[in-house]
GROMACS .gro file of C-alpha atoms in nm:
model
  456
    1MET     CA    1   6.318  -7.678  -0.616
    2SER     CA    2   6.089  -7.387  -0.686
    3LEU     CA    3   6.156  -7.066  -0.502
    4PRO     CA    4   5.900  -6.964  -0.236
    5ALA     CA    5   5.644  -6.707  -0.351
    6ALA     CA    6   5.721  -6.350  -0.256
    7VAL     CA    7   5.490  -6.208   0.008
    8TYR     CA    8   5.318  -5.875  -0.040
    9ARG     CA    9   5.372  -5.622   0.238
   10PRO     CA   10   5.135  -5.322   0.245
   11ARG     CA   11   5.329  -5.006   0.170
   12ASN     CA   12   5.414  -4.745   0.428
   13PRO     CA   13   5.415  -4.411   0.241
   14GLN     CA   14   5.477  -4.211   0.559
   15SER     CA   15   5.832  -4.344   0.577
   16SER     CA   16   5.941  -4.213   0.235
   17ASP     CA   17   6.149  -3.899   0.187
   18TYR     CA   18   5.888  -3.764  -0.052
   19TYR     CA   19   5.603  -3.797   0.199
   20ARG     CA   20   5.808  -3.636   0.477
   21CYS     CA   21   5.900  -3.345   0.250
   22VAL     CA   22   5.536  -3.280   0.158
   23GLU     CA   23   5.419  -3.323   0.518
   24ASP     CA   24   5.680  -3.086   0.659
   25CYS     CA   25   5.639  -2.807   0.406
   26PHE     CA   26   5.292  -2.807   0.255
   27GLU     CA   27   5.128  -2.549   0.487
   28THR     CA   28   5.415  -2.304   0.450
   29PHE     CA   29   5.423  -2.372   0.078
   30VAL     CA   30   5.053  -2.295   0.031
   31GLY     CA   31   5.086  -1.973   0.231
   32ILE     CA   32   5.377  -1.824   0.035
   33TYR     CA   33   5.306  -1.956  -0.314
   34ASP     CA   34   5.151  -1.641  -0.461
   35ASP     CA   35   5.436  -1.419  -0.343
   36HIS     CA   36   5.730  -1.646  -0.426
   37PHE     CA   37   5.637  -1.898  -0.695
   38SER     CA   38   5.344  -1.781  -0.909
   39ARG     CA   39   5.562  -1.600  -1.163
   40GLN     CA   40   5.795  -1.894  -1.225
   41TYR     CA   41   5.555  -2.186  -1.186
   42GLY     CA   42   5.218  -2.044  -1.285
   43PHE     CA   43   4.914  -1.918  -1.100
   44TRP     CA   44   4.796  -2.093  -0.784
   45ARG     CA   45   4.526  -2.350  -0.851
   46PRO     CA   46   4.308  -2.438  -0.548
   47TYR     CA   47   4.280  -2.794  -0.679
   48ILE     CA   48   4.649  -2.843  -0.594
   49GLU     CA   49   4.575  -2.809  -0.223
   50GLN     CA   50   4.308  -3.079  -0.251
   51VAL     CA   51   4.557  -3.311  -0.421
   52ILE     CA   52   4.816  -3.254  -0.147
   53HIS     CA   53   4.570  -3.325   0.133
   54ARG     CA   54   4.447  -3.640  -0.043
   55TYR     CA   55   4.804  -3.760  -0.088
   56LEU     CA   56   4.884  -3.708   0.281
   57ASP     CA   57   4.584  -3.930   0.365
   58CYS     CA   58   4.677  -4.195   0.106
   59GLY     CA   59   4.749  -4.530   0.268
   60ASP     CA   60   4.626  -4.414   0.611
   61PRO     CA   61   4.388  -4.673   0.763
   62HIS     CA   62   4.216  -4.398   0.965
   63ASN     CA   63   4.045  -4.295   0.640
   64GLY     CA   64   3.911  -4.640   0.555
   65PHE     CA   65   4.042  -4.979   0.456
   66ALA     CA   66   3.960  -5.319   0.309
   67ARG     CA   67   3.983  -5.644   0.505
   68VAL     CA   68   4.186  -5.915   0.331
   69LYS     CA   69   4.156  -6.265   0.477
   70CYS     CA   70   4.305  -6.607   0.404
   71HIS     CA   71   4.038  -6.874   0.349
   72ASP     CA   72   4.271  -7.154   0.463
   73CYS     CA   73   4.431  -7.035   0.789
   74GLY     CA   74   4.220  -6.732   0.876
   75HIS     CA   75   4.512  -6.485   0.862
   76GLU     CA   76   4.390  -6.131   0.797
   77TYR     CA   77   4.533  -5.786   0.733
   78LEU     CA   78   4.398  -5.438   0.661
   79LEU     CA   79   4.460  -5.263   0.330
   80ALA     CA   80   4.425  -4.885   0.352
   81PHE     CA   81   4.247  -4.697   0.071
   82SER     CA   82   4.453  -4.497  -0.178
   83CYS     CA   83   4.402  -4.138  -0.294
   84LYS     CA   84   4.381  -4.226  -0.667
   85ARG     CA   85   4.548  -3.899  -0.768
   86ARG     CA   86   4.753  -3.860  -1.085
   87HIS     CA   87   5.118  -3.752  -1.099
   88PHE     CA   88   5.154  -3.626  -0.740
   89CYS     CA   89   5.109  -3.962  -0.565
   90PRO     CA   90   5.380  -4.202  -0.691
   91SER     CA   91   5.200  -4.521  -0.587
   92CYS     CA   92   4.859  -4.435  -0.729
   93HIS     CA   93   5.008  -4.299  -1.049
   94GLN     CA   94   5.215  -4.614  -1.100
   95LYS     CA   95   4.902  -4.828  -1.077
   96ARG     CA   96   4.745  -4.602  -1.337
   97VAL     CA   97   5.052  -4.640  -1.562
   98VAL     CA   98   5.034  -5.021  -1.555
   99GLU     CA   99   4.659  -5.026  -1.611
  100PHE     CA  100   4.684  -4.778  -1.898
  101GLY     CA  101   4.957  -4.974  -2.074
  102GLU     CA  102   4.758  -5.294  -2.057
  103TRP     CA  103   4.428  -5.135  -2.163
  104LEU     CA  104   4.587  -4.949  -2.454
  105CYS     CA  105   4.748  -5.262  -2.597
  106VAL     CA  106   4.440  -5.482  -2.553
  107ASP     CA  107   4.151  -5.249  -2.632
  108VAL     CA  108   4.285  -4.966  -2.852
  109LEU     CA  109   4.599  -5.044  -3.053
  110LYS     CA  110   4.567  -5.272  -3.354
  111LYS     CA  111   4.808  -5.541  -3.473
  112VAL     CA  112   4.993  -5.313  -3.712
  113PRO     CA  113   5.340  -5.151  -3.702
  114HIS     CA  114   5.372  -4.840  -3.485
  115ARG     CA  115   5.630  -4.571  -3.419
  116HIS     CA  116   5.708  -4.345  -3.126
  117PHE     CA  117   5.736  -3.972  -3.200
  118VAL     CA  118   5.827  -3.684  -2.969
  119PHE     CA  119   5.742  -3.324  -3.060
  120GLY     CA  120   5.918  -3.053  -2.857
  121ILE     CA  121   5.898  -2.673  -2.858
  122PRO     CA  122   6.153  -2.397  -2.777
  123LYS     CA  123   6.190  -2.254  -2.428
  124ILE     CA  124   6.063  -1.910  -2.523
  125LEU     CA  125   5.717  -2.054  -2.600
  126ARG     CA  126   5.682  -2.282  -2.298
  127ARG     CA  127   5.564  -2.006  -2.061
  128TYR     CA  128   5.240  -1.962  -2.258
  129PHE     CA  129   5.146  -2.322  -2.183
  130LEU     CA  130   5.243  -2.280  -1.818
  131TYR     CA  131   5.001  -1.989  -1.764
  132ASP     CA  132   4.726  -2.129  -1.989
  133ARG     CA  133   4.703  -2.507  -1.960
  134LYS     CA  134   4.420  -2.519  -2.215
  135LEU     CA  135   4.687  -2.466  -2.480
  136LEU     CA  136   4.819  -2.817  -2.411
  137ALA     CA  137   4.520  -2.962  -2.597
  138ASP     CA  138   4.601  -2.736  -2.893
  139LEU     CA  139   4.964  -2.851  -2.882
  140SER     CA  140   4.843  -3.208  -2.913
  141ARG     CA  141   4.621  -3.116  -3.206
  142CYS     CA  142   4.909  -2.942  -3.388
  143ALA     CA  143   5.128  -3.251  -3.357
  144TRP     CA  144   4.847  -3.476  -3.484
  145GLU     CA  145   4.766  -3.255  -3.784
  146SER     CA  146   5.134  -3.247  -3.881
  147LEU     CA  147   5.171  -3.626  -3.867
  148LYS     CA  148   4.842  -3.683  -4.048
  149ILE     CA  149   4.961  -3.480  -4.346
  150PHE     CA  150   5.268  -3.700  -4.388
  151LEU     CA  151   5.104  -4.035  -4.329
  152ARG     CA  152   4.803  -3.973  -4.552
  153GLU     CA  153   5.021  -3.843  -4.833
  154ALA     CA  154   5.234  -4.158  -4.816
  155ALA     CA  155   4.931  -4.386  -4.870
  156PRO     CA  156   4.792  -4.373  -5.228
  157GLU     CA  157   4.459  -4.532  -5.134
  158LYS     CA  158   4.134  -4.337  -5.107
  159GLU     CA  159   4.065  -4.173  -4.767
  160PRO     CA  160   4.348  -4.335  -4.567
  161ILE     CA  161   4.320  -4.297  -4.189
  162PRO     CA  162   4.618  -4.318  -3.949
  163GLY     CA  163   4.567  -4.370  -3.577
  164ALA     CA  164   4.748  -4.196  -3.293
  165VAL     CA  165   4.756  -4.182  -2.914
  166ILE     CA  166   4.913  -3.857  -2.791
  167ALA     CA  167   5.023  -3.804  -2.431
  168ILE     CA  168   5.123  -3.458  -2.310
  169GLN     CA  169   5.419  -3.442  -2.074
  170THR     CA  170   5.520  -3.115  -1.907
  171PHE     CA  171   5.842  -3.210  -1.728
  172GLY     CA  172   6.211  -3.252  -1.804
  173ASP     CA  173   6.479  -3.439  -1.611
  174PHE     CA  174   6.487  -3.188  -1.323
  175LEU     CA  175   6.116  -3.096  -1.324
  176GLY     CA  176   6.154  -2.785  -1.538
  177PHE     CA  177   5.830  -2.701  -1.722
  178ASN     CA  178   5.883  -2.849  -2.068
  179PRO     CA  179   5.557  -2.926  -2.253
  180HIS     CA  180   5.599  -3.181  -2.533
  181CYS     CA  181   5.404  -3.459  -2.701
  182HIS     CA  182   5.476  -3.831  -2.685
  183ILE     CA  183   5.296  -4.003  -2.970
  184LEU     CA  184   5.222  -4.368  -3.046
  185VAL     CA  185   5.115  -4.358  -3.410
  186THR     CA  186   5.045  -4.625  -3.670
  187ASP     CA  187   5.333  -4.658  -3.915
  188GLY     CA  188   5.093  -4.614  -4.204
  189CYS     CA  189   4.720  -4.583  -4.266
  190PHE     CA  190   4.404  -4.792  -4.254
  191TYR     CA  191   4.179  -4.780  -4.559
  192GLY     CA  192   3.875  -4.948  -4.706
  193SER     CA  193   3.576  -5.109  -4.538
  194ARG     CA  194   3.760  -5.438  -4.477
  195GLY     CA  195   4.031  -5.291  -4.254
  196MET     CA  196   4.327  -5.296  -4.493
  197PHE     CA  197   4.650  -5.131  -4.378
  198ARG     CA  198   4.922  -4.968  -4.587
  199VAL     CA  199   5.267  -4.932  -4.427
  200ALA     CA  200   5.417  -4.587  -4.479
  201PRO     CA  201   5.773  -4.516  -4.592
  202LEU     CA  202   6.010  -4.345  -4.352
  203LEU     CA  203   5.926  -3.981  -4.286
  204GLU     CA  204   6.154  -3.685  -4.347
  205LEU     CA  205   6.190  -3.533  -4.000
  206LYS     CA  206   6.310  -3.185  -4.096
  207LYS     CA  207   6.007  -3.122  -4.313
  208LEU     CA  208   5.777  -3.274  -4.052
  209GLU     CA  209   5.930  -3.035  -3.798
  210ALA     CA  210   5.872  -2.741  -4.035
  211ILE     CA  211   5.503  -2.825  -4.070
  212PHE     CA  212   5.465  -2.864  -3.693
  213ARG     CA  213   5.638  -2.529  -3.635
  214HIS     CA  214   5.409  -2.358  -3.885
  215LYS     CA  215   5.093  -2.502  -3.730
  216LEU     CA  216   5.202  -2.411  -3.376
  217PHE     CA  217   5.282  -2.052  -3.477
  218ARG     CA  218   4.944  -2.018  -3.647
  219MET     CA  219   4.765  -2.158  -3.340
  220LEU     CA  220   4.941  -1.920  -3.099
  221LEU     CA  221   4.877  -1.626  -3.332
  222THR     CA  222   4.507  -1.713  -3.348
  223LYS     CA  223   4.493  -1.735  -2.967
  224GLY     CA  224   4.661  -1.394  -2.937
  225LYS     CA  225   4.959  -1.531  -2.744
  226ILE     CA  226   5.233  -1.415  -2.982
  227THR     CA  227   5.277  -1.151  -3.251
  228GLU     CA  228   5.382  -1.174  -3.614
  229GLU     CA  229   5.707  -0.998  -3.523
  230MET     CA  230   5.785  -1.276  -3.279
  231VAL     CA  231   5.713  -1.537  -3.544
  232LYS     CA  232   5.954  -1.365  -3.783
  233MET     CA  233   6.220  -1.352  -3.514
  234LEU     CA  234   6.186  -1.721  -3.426
  235SER     CA  235   6.175  -1.822  -3.793
  236ALA     CA  236   6.507  -1.645  -3.848
  237TRP     CA  237   6.686  -1.845  -3.578
  238ARG     CA  238   6.943  -2.092  -3.708
  239HIS     CA  239   6.836  -2.342  -3.440
  240SER     CA  240   6.461  -2.304  -3.402
  241GLY     CA  241   6.431  -2.492  -3.071
  242PHE     CA  242   6.169  -2.724  -3.220
  243ASN     CA  243   6.249  -3.096  -3.206
  244VAL     CA  244   6.093  -3.400  -3.368
  245PHE     CA  245   6.222  -3.743  -3.265
  246CYS     CA  246   6.123  -4.067  -3.437
  247GLY     CA  247   6.186  -4.409  -3.284
  248ASN     CA  248   6.237  -4.740  -3.457
  249ARG     CA  249   5.943  -4.928  -3.602
  250ILE     CA  250   5.766  -5.149  -3.345
  251SER     CA  251   5.652  -5.485  -3.475
  252PRO     CA  252   5.281  -5.564  -3.429
  253HIS     CA  253   5.381  -5.883  -3.249
  254ASP     CA  254   5.621  -5.720  -3.002
  255GLU     CA  255   5.362  -5.679  -2.727
  256THR     CA  256   5.620  -5.625  -2.452
  257ALA     CA  257   5.783  -5.329  -2.629
  258MET     CA  258   5.445  -5.177  -2.705
  259GLU     CA  259   5.319  -5.206  -2.348
  260ASN     CA  260   5.645  -5.067  -2.205
  261LEU     CA  261   5.623  -4.770  -2.440
  262ALA     CA  262   5.258  -4.714  -2.349
  263ARG     CA  263   5.361  -4.696  -1.984
  264TYR     CA  264   5.651  -4.466  -2.062
  265ILE     CA  265   5.443  -4.196  -2.229
  266ILE     CA  266   5.235  -4.138  -1.912
  267ARG     CA  267   5.508  -4.201  -1.654
  268ALA     CA  268   5.536  -3.996  -1.335
  269SER     CA  269   5.719  -3.665  -1.340
  270PHE     CA  270   5.987  -3.777  -1.093
  271SER     CA  271   6.142  -4.084  -0.930
  272GLN     CA  272   6.130  -4.138  -0.554
  273GLU     CA  273   6.444  -4.351  -0.574
  274ARG     CA  274   6.644  -4.054  -0.705
  275MET     CA  275   6.518  -3.811  -0.441
  276GLN     CA  276   6.664  -3.745  -0.096
  277TYR     CA  277   6.503  -3.510   0.155
  278LEU     CA  278   6.728  -3.331   0.405
  279ASP     CA  279   6.474  -3.231   0.667
  280GLN     CA  280   6.712  -3.033   0.889
  281GLU     CA  281   6.830  -2.816   0.601
  282GLY     CA  282   6.491  -2.801   0.428
  283LYS     CA  283   6.642  -2.914   0.097
  284VAL     CA  284   6.591  -3.184  -0.164
  285VAL     CA  285   6.875  -3.360  -0.343
  286TYR     CA  286   6.780  -3.505  -0.681
  287THR     CA  287   6.988  -3.719  -0.914
  288SER     CA  288   6.953  -3.724  -1.292
  289LYS     CA  289   6.839  -4.031  -1.483
  290ASP     CA  290   7.192  -4.120  -1.589
  291GLY     CA  291   7.316  -4.085  -1.230
  292LYS     CA  292   7.590  -3.839  -1.331
  293THR     CA  293   7.432  -3.512  -1.216
  294THR     CA  294   7.300  -3.415  -0.874
  295LYS     CA  295   7.122  -3.092  -0.789
  296VAL     CA  296   7.011  -2.945  -0.457
  297PHE     CA  297   6.684  -2.752  -0.434
  298PRO     CA  298   6.502  -2.572  -0.152
  299ALA     CA  299   6.219  -2.803  -0.045
  300LEU     CA  300   5.954  -2.536  -0.101
  301GLU     CA  301   6.072  -2.473  -0.454
  302TRP     CA  302   6.082  -2.845  -0.519
  303LEU     CA  303   5.714  -2.865  -0.424
  304ALA     CA  304   5.634  -2.569  -0.648
  305ALA     CA  305   5.798  -2.743  -0.944
  306MET     CA  306   5.615  -3.067  -0.863
  307CYS     CA  307   5.278  -2.893  -0.847
  308SER     CA  308   5.326  -2.729  -1.187
  309HIS     CA  309   5.287  -3.076  -1.343
  310ILE     CA  310   4.960  -3.169  -1.168
  311PRO     CA  311   4.674  -3.173  -1.422
  312ASN     CA  312   4.359  -2.982  -1.340
  313LYS     CA  313   4.059  -3.181  -1.225
  314GLY     CA  314   3.919  -3.357  -1.530
  315GLU     CA  315   4.202  -3.240  -1.756
  316GLN     CA  316   4.284  -3.495  -2.024
  317MET     CA  317   4.657  -3.556  -2.074
  318VAL     CA  318   4.606  -3.839  -2.327
  319ARG     CA  319   4.411  -3.794  -2.649
  320TYR     CA  320   4.313  -4.030  -2.930
  321TYR     CA  321   4.300  -3.934  -3.297
  322GLY     CA  322   4.206  -4.078  -3.635
  323PHE     CA  323   4.145  -4.452  -3.636
  324TYR     CA  324   4.196  -4.460  -3.257
  325SER     CA  325   3.962  -4.173  -3.175
  326ASN     CA  326   3.669  -4.237  -2.944
  327VAL     CA  327   3.423  -4.171  -3.228
  328SER     CA  328   3.591  -4.417  -3.466
  329ARG     CA  329   3.623  -4.687  -3.202
  330GLY     CA  330   3.260  -4.638  -3.097
  331LYS     CA  331   3.135  -4.677  -3.455
  332ARG     CA  332   3.336  -4.996  -3.506
  333GLN     CA  333   3.208  -5.140  -3.179
  334MET     CA  334   2.848  -5.070  -3.282
  335THR     CA  335   2.898  -5.259  -3.609
  336GLY     CA  336   3.102  -5.538  -3.448
  337ASN     CA  337   3.415  -5.462  -3.651
  338ASP     CA  338   3.644  -5.333  -3.377
  339ASP     CA  339   3.813  -5.670  -3.317
  340ALA     CA  340   3.893  -5.729  -3.684
  341VAL     CA  341   4.262  -5.787  -3.759
  342PRO     CA  342   4.397  -5.592  -4.062
  343CYS     CA  343   4.412  -5.824  -4.360
  344ILE     CA  344   4.771  -5.755  -4.461
  345LEU     CA  345   4.909  -5.879  -4.128
  346GLU     CA  346   4.931  -6.229  -3.990
  347SER     CA  347   4.666  -6.280  -3.722
  348HIS     CA  348   4.755  -6.405  -3.376
  349GLY     CA  349   4.408  -6.348  -3.233
  350ASP     CA  350   4.307  -6.092  -2.977
  351GLU     CA  351   4.262  -6.246  -2.634
  352LYS     CA  352   4.117  -6.017  -2.368
  353THR     CA  353   4.185  -6.247  -2.077
  354PHE     CA  354   4.338  -6.004  -1.831
  355ARG     CA  355   4.122  -5.849  -1.564
  356ARG     CA  356   4.230  -5.507  -1.442
  357ASN     CA  357   4.203  -5.522  -1.066
  358TRP     CA  358   4.404  -5.422  -0.765
  359ALA     CA  359   4.562  -5.759  -0.695
  360ARG     CA  360   4.690  -5.819  -1.046
  361LEU     CA  361   4.823  -5.464  -1.084
  362ILE     CA  362   5.017  -5.497  -0.759
  363GLN     CA  363   5.155  -5.829  -0.879
  364LYS     CA  364   5.262  -5.669  -1.206
  365ILE     CA  365   5.425  -5.366  -1.040
  366TYR     CA  366   5.607  -5.530  -0.750
  367GLU     CA  367   5.628  -5.889  -0.884
  368VAL     CA  368   5.452  -6.024  -0.575
  369ASP     CA  369   5.098  -6.152  -0.527
  370PRO     CA  370   4.906  -5.953  -0.261
  371LEU     CA  371   4.657  -6.239  -0.225
  372VAL     CA  372   4.913  -6.501  -0.118
  373CYS     CA  373   4.887  -6.562   0.257
  374PRO     CA  374   5.221  -6.480   0.428
  375LYS     CA  375   5.166  -6.761   0.678
  376CYS     CA  376   5.030  -7.064   0.492
  377LYS     CA  377   5.079  -6.946   0.128
  378GLY     CA  378   4.708  -7.004   0.074
  379THR     CA  379   4.475  -6.782  -0.126
  380MET     CA  380   4.341  -6.467   0.039
  381ARG     CA  381   4.045  -6.257  -0.069
  382VAL     CA  382   3.894  -5.919   0.007
  383ILE     CA  383   3.603  -5.980   0.244
  384GLY     CA  384   3.483  -5.623   0.295
  385SER     CA  385   3.548  -5.249   0.269
  386ILE     CA  386   3.524  -5.041   0.586
  387GLU     CA  387   3.433  -4.674   0.532
  388ASP     CA  388   3.214  -4.586   0.831
  389PRO     CA  389   3.425  -4.362   1.065
  390SER     CA  390   3.285  -4.522   1.382
  391VAL     CA  391   3.357  -4.875   1.259
  392ILE     CA  392   3.705  -4.772   1.143
  393ARG     CA  393   3.783  -4.634   1.486
  394ALA     CA  394   3.645  -4.938   1.669
  395ILE     CA  395   3.856  -5.178   1.463
  396LEU     CA  396   4.175  -4.973   1.485
  397GLU     CA  397   4.135  -4.924   1.861
  398HIS     CA  398   4.087  -5.297   1.903
  399LEU     CA  399   4.409  -5.358   1.709
  400GLY     CA  400   4.596  -5.081   1.891
  401LEU     CA  401   4.640  -4.879   1.571
  402TRP     CA  402   4.415  -4.581   1.637
  403LEU     CA  403   4.617  -4.258   1.617
  404ALA     CA  404   4.931  -4.467   1.631
  405ARG     CA  405   5.103  -4.197   1.432
  406ALA     CA  406   4.967  -3.847   1.472
  407ARG     CA  407   5.068  -3.605   1.199
  408PRO     CA  408   5.336  -3.366   1.333
  409PRO     CA  409   5.309  -2.992   1.277
  410PRO     CA  410   5.480  -2.876   0.958
  411LYS     CA  411   5.837  -2.760   0.985
  412ILE     CA  412   5.897  -2.395   0.907
  413HIS     CA  413   6.174  -2.320   0.661
  414ASP     CA  414   6.264  -1.979   0.527
  415PRO     CA  415   6.143  -1.938   0.169
  416PRO     CA  416   6.417  -1.933  -0.094
  417LEU     CA  417   6.569  -1.598  -0.181
  418TYR     CA  418   6.511  -1.449  -0.525
  419GLY     CA  419   6.728  -1.190  -0.681
  420SER     CA  420   7.095  -1.135  -0.764
  421GLY     CA  421   7.213  -1.339  -0.467
  422ARG     CA  422   7.027  -1.650  -0.567
  423SER     CA  423   7.251  -1.947  -0.621
  424ALA     CA  424   7.236  -2.117  -0.958
  425ALA     CA  425   7.263  -2.453  -0.786
  426THR     CA  426   6.929  -2.404  -0.613
  427SER     CA  427   6.735  -2.305  -0.922
  428ILE     CA  428   6.514  -2.550  -1.107
  429THR     CA  429   6.567  -2.480  -1.475
  430ASP     CA  430   6.420  -2.623  -1.790
  431ASP     CA  431   6.742  -2.656  -1.983
  432VAL     CA  432   6.747  -3.035  -1.950
  433SER     CA  433   6.514  -3.208  -2.193
  434GLN     CA  434   6.455  -3.576  -2.238
  435ILE     CA  435   6.395  -3.525  -2.609
  436HIS     CA  436   6.671  -3.692  -2.807
  437ILE     CA  437   6.791  -3.529  -3.128
  438HIS     CA  438   6.889  -3.759  -3.412
  439GLY     CA  439   7.044  -3.661  -3.741
  440ASP     CA  440   6.856  -3.708  -4.065
  441HIS     CA  441   7.111  -3.966  -4.181
  442PHE     CA  442   6.933  -4.224  -3.965
  443TYR     CA  443   6.640  -4.223  -4.203
  444GLY     CA  444   6.639  -4.297  -4.574
  445ASP     CA  445   6.351  -4.066  -4.657
  446PRO     CA  446   6.176  -4.029  -4.992
  447GLN     CA  447   6.112  -3.684  -5.136
  448TYR     CA  448   5.762  -3.535  -5.116
  449PRO     CA  449   5.626  -3.195  -5.230
  450TRP     CA  450   5.579  -3.049  -4.880
  451ASP     CA  451   5.639  -2.685  -4.976
  452ASP     CA  452   5.271  -2.632  -5.051
  453TYR     CA  453   5.179  -2.737  -4.693
  454ILE     CA  454   5.444  -2.514  -4.538
  455GLN     CA  455   5.330  -2.207  -4.731
  456ALA     CA  456   4.959  -2.270  -4.662
   0.00000   0.00000   0.00000
């Protein structure tokens, strides 16, 4: 017998520990930020307050909803609108993650081998990116230019072009500010007018790291962020603090691995499942990814760390380079060559059959179908969107839901103390990085004359 279909239940964000923490503390947090958190977590950005208010209204039917009705039995429910904010709202960001992974694999990435790279920088340089978020775009460019040198040198053909998708992440395991690049890059280069592809040999990570370090130093010097004396000091360190990680080659036919990796590179900065809010103490308990470490933070400082990872309005955290750049893709689409499969690989076709909509994304995230009627298992459909305040109120009053849950006043907690008496257990640090370090013996690398690039 087949198992009964799972029934979708609209979420209730107000019941989560994360929502209660934000609701209790956000007004106090906004009021004391400049005095207590600006030095450690960056200058206050007014856009953050807009994001918080939008999140607190996310999933609240008082702000509008869609009517979903079963065609067979007439059963109906209301689906509240979401805030559609990145990173801060776990639900909306997760929908974005699923949609991005699907779109990237169907519309951008080609059927060629790829690799996953991670480029990290030392702690002493991270503060410059915290106070000037425009530098994150330059960090992405430095990583791309370093990889392009290696990949193009490995392909003997004329004008080889690699392709890369670079996502900037700014967080570590415990929300410390740790800017680094996650890169999905072709394991080789495209060349010629017929879309040929040449697979590259394995790269020598230490020399790739040296080129990346050189380019980042030069960029920060040009921007006036560091001095030549600082560059000399950092260059003399035995352990530079720079890291370059390279993952295993991903087959062009392993669509599941590629989509999972695409989701991973833009994942949320924290996990609700690993967070516990102690409202009476005004603290947050957070568990590490491996489940072995638990740290306790003041709730206000937890919010400050969370807000440091919110992108500015319109800020791009994912960029496309080379063969995957917007310009290159646009030119191929104009000439009708964007769907061509590289000749050196076996073609499995390119079916664009998935439609990115709310119902299918929910089904993919929670493994339930939101359009299956909970009563008769028939097919439901969205029959209208209600946005007029007077109509919203009339419907909710008729259903007995109007102001069913008034927002309580925020709880007042003393701000965390700073100084010699501050406990190390309540400090959010950036000493935990998710960047894995692998020895060079994992890669049988050929020798290339990279010294000219390093000295340039």
